[in-house]
Short mmCIF file of C-alpha atoms in Angstrom, two decimals:
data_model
loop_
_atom_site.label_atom_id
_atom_site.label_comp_id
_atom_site.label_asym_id
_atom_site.label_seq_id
_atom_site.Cartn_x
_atom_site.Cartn_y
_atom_site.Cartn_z
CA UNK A 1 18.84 1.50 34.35
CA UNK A 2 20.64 3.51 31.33
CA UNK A 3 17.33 2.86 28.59
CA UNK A 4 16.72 1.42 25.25
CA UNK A 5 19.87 -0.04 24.01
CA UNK A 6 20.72 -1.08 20.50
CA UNK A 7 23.43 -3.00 19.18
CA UNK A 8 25.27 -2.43 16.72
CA UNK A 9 25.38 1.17 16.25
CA UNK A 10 26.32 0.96 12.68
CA UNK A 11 25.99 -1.79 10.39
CA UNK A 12 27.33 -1.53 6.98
CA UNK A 13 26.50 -4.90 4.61
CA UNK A 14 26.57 -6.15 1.08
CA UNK A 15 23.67 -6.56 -0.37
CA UNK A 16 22.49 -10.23 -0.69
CA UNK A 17 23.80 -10.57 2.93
CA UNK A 18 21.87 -11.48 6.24
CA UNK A 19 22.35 -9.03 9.33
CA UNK A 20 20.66 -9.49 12.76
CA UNK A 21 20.13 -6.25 15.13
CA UNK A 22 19.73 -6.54 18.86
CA UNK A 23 17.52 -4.56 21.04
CA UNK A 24 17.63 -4.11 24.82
CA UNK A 25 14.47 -2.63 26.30
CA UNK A 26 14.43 -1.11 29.95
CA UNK A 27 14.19 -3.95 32.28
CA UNK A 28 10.10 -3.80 33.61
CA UNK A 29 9.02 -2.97 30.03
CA UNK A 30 7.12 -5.70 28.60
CA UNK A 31 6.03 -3.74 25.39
CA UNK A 32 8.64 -3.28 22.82
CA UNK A 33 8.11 -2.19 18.93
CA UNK A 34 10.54 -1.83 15.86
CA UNK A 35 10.62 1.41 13.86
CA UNK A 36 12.24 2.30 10.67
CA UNK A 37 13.55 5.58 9.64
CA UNK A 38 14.39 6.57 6.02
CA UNK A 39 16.31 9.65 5.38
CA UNK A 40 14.01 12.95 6.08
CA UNK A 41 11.08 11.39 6.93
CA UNK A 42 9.45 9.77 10.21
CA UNK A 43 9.57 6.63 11.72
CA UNK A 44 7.36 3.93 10.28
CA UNK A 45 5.87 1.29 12.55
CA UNK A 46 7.75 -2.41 12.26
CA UNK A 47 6.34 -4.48 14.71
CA UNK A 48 5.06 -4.96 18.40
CA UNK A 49 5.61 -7.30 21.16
CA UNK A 50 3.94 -8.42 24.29
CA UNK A 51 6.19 -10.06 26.36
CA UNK A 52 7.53 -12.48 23.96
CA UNK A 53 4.71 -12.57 21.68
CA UNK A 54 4.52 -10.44 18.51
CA UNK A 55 0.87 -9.20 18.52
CA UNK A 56 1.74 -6.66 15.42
CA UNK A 57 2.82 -6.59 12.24
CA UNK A 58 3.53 -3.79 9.59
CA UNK A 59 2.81 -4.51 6.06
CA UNK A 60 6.53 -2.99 5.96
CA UNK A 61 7.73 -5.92 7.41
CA UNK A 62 7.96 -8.51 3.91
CA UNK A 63 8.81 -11.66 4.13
CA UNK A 64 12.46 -11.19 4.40
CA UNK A 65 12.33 -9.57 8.19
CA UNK A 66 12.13 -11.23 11.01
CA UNK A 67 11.40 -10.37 14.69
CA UNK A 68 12.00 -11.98 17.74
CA UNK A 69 11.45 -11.89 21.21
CA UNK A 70 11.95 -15.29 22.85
CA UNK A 71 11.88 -15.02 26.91
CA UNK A 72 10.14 -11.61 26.76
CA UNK A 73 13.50 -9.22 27.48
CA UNK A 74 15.42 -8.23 24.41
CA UNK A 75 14.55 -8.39 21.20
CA UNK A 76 16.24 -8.98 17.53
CA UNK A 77 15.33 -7.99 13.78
CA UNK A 78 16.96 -9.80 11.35
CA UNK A 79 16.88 -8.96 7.41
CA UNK A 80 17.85 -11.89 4.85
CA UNK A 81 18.92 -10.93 1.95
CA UNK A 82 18.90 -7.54 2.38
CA UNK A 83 18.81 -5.02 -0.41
CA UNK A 84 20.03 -1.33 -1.22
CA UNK A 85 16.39 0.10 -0.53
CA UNK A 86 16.81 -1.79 3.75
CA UNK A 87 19.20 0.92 3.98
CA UNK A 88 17.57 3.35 7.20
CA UNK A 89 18.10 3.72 11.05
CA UNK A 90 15.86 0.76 12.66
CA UNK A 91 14.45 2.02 16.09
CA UNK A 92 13.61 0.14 19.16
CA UNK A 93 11.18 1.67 21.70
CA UNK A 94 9.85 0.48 24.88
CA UNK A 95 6.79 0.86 27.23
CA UNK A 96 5.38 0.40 30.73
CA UNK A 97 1.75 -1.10 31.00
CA UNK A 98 0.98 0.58 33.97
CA UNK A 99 -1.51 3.92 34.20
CA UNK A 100 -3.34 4.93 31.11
CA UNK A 101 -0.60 7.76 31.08
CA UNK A 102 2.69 6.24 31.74
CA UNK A 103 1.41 2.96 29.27
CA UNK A 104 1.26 5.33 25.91
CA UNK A 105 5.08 6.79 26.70
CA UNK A 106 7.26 5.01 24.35
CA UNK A 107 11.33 5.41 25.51
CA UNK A 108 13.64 5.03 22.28
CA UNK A 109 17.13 3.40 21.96
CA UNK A 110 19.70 5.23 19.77
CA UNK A 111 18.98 3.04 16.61
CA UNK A 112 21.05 1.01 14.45
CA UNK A 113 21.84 2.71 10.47
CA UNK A 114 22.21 -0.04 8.34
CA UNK A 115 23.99 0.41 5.13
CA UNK A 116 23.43 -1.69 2.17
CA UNK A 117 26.07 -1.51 -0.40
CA UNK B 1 -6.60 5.40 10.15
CA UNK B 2 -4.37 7.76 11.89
CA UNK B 3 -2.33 10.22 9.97
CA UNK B 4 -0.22 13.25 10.99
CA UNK B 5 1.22 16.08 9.02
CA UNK B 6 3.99 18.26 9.54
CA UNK B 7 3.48 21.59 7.53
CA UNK B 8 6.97 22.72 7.45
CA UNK B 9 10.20 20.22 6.68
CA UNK B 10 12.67 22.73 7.58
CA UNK B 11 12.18 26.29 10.00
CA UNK B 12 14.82 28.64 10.28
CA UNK B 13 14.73 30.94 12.71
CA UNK B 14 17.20 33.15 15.27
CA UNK B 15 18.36 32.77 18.54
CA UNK B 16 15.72 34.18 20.73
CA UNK B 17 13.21 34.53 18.34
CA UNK B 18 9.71 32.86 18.68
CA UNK B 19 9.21 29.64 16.81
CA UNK B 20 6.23 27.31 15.92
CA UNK B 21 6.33 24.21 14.50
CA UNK B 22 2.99 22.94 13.08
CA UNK B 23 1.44 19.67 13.31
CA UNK B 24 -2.05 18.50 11.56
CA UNK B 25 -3.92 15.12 12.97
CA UNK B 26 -6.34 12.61 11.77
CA UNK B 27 -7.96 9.97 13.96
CA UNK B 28 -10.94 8.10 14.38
CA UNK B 29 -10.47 7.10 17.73
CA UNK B 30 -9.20 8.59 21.23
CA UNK B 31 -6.25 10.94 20.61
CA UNK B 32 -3.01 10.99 22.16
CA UNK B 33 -0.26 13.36 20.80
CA UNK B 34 3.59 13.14 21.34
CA UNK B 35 6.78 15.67 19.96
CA UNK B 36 9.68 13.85 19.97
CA UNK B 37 12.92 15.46 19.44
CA UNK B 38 15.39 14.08 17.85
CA UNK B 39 18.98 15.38 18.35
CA UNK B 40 21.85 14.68 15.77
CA UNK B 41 22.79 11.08 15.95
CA UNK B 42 21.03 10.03 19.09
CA UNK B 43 17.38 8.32 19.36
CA UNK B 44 14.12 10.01 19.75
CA UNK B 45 13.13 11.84 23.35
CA UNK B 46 9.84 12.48 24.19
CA UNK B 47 9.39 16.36 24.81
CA UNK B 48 5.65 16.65 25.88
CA UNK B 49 2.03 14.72 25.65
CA UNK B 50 -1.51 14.85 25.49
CA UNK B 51 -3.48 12.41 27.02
CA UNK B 52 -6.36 13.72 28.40
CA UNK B 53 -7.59 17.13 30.74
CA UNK B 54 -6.11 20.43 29.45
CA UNK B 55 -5.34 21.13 26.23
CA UNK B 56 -2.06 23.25 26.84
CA UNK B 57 0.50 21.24 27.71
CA UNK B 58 4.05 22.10 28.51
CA UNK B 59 7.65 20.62 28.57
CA UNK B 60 10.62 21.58 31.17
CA UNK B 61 12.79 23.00 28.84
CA UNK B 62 10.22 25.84 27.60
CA UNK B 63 8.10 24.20 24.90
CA UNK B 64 4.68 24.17 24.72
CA UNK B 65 1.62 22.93 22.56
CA UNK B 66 -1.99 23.07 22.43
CA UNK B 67 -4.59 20.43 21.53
CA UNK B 68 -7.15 21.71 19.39
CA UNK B 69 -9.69 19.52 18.31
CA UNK B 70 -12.07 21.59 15.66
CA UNK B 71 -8.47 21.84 13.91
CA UNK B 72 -7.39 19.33 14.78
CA UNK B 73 -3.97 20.56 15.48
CA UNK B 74 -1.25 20.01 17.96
CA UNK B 75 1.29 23.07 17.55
CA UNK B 76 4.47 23.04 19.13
CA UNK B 77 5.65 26.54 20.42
CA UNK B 78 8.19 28.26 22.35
CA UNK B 79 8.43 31.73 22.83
CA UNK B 80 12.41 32.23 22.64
CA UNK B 81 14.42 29.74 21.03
CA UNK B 82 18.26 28.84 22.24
CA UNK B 83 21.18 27.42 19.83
CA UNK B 84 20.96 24.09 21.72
CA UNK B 85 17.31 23.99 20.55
CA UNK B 86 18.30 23.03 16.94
CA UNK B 87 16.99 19.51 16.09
CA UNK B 88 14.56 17.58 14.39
CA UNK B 89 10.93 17.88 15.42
CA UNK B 90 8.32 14.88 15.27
CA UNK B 91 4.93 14.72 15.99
CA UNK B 92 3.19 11.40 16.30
CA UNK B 93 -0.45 10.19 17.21
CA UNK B 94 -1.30 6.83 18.93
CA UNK B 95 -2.29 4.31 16.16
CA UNK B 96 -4.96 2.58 17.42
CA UNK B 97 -4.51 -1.17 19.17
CA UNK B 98 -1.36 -1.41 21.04
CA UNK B 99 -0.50 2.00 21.13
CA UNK B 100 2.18 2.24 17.68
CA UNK B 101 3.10 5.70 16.99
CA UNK B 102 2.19 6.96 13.87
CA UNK B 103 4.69 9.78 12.99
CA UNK B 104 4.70 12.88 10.68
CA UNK B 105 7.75 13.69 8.37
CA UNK B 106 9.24 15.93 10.72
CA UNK B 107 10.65 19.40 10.96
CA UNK B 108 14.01 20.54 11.32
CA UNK B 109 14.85 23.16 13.12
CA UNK B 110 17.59 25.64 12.94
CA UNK B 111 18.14 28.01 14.87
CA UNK B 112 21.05 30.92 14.25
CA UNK B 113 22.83 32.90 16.54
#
């Protein structure tokens, strides 16, 4: 197993325009969450699933985001509509529920900057 | 809630020198720390934890940090710092329920040959 993957890399999009991001998790992770990252600062908490149901949501996430995680194994955020101020690196993590130890590791794809033009 | 602060945004410092990157924590609840590093364009990697047990805990590449609860601080040290070193530097807490990070700002740092 290689990790977290993310797909696209690099998405650059005009604004008014809908984009969908993809998110691979490693394979007997059944906890995956959503980050965002703005330039110079930290990530900021999206959302959280369990298996295929989304147990979490940021006040971050408006109306206009959208998560999904339909047979519990990857996972995809899509923005409608985006705008200038979407523009960040969006972060997909996974986790193991297994020991009290190994359960609060979170492994981290590479991320996906979006550009809104 | 949970809240972390990271003291310094940017620490320059030379090759081989000593560095320390400071973290501050709030929590109301059971606290588990995390530094992530973050190399140029690549995803966050987990460089140590605290979970429970002793409060000096160390990573394989040299870092170290030490939970201190009456300050509650979570320092990240190492005592001689290499080129490859230079990165960003995030510390997070657990968030409560479902175990979201909550992340400081982070700190980058530069080291100089």
């Amino acid at each position: 197993d290689t990790g977290v993957s993310q797909d696209p890399r690099h998405k650059i999009t005009k604004r008014g325009q809908n984009v969908t991001f993809r998110c691979d998790p490693i394979s007997e992770h059944n906890r995956l969450y959503w980050y965002r990252q703005t330039l110079g600062q930290g990530p900021e908490f999206l959302t959280y699933f369990q298996n295929e149901a989304q147990l979490e949501k940021s006040r971050l996430l408006s109306d206009r985001f959208s998560a999904e995680r339909p047979k519990g194994s990857f996972s995809t955020l899509e923005i409608q509509r985006t705008e200038q101020g979407d523009s960040a690196m969006y972060l997909c993590a996974s986790s193991y529920p297994g020991t009290s130890g190994s359960k609060n590791e979170q492994f981290f794809g590479p991320g996906t900057r979006l550009t809104v033009l | 809630a949970q809240s972390v602060t990271q003291l310094d945004s940017q620490v320059p410092v030379f090759e081989e020198a000593p560095v320390e990157l400071r973290c501050n924590y709030s929590s109301s609840v059971s606290v588990y720390l995390f530094w992530y590093v973050q190399y140029p364009n690549q995803g966050l990697q987990l460089l140590l934890k605290y979970l429970s047990g002793s409060t000096l805990v160390e990573s394989i590449n040299g870092f170290e940090a030490e939970f201190n609860k009456s300050q509650t601080s979570f320092h990240l040290r190492k005592p001689s710092v290499h080129i490859s070193d230079t990165a960003e530097y995030f510390c997070a807490v657990k968030g409560g329920g479902y175990n979201k990070l909550i992340f400081g700002a982070g700190t980058r740092l530069a080291v100089h040959p």
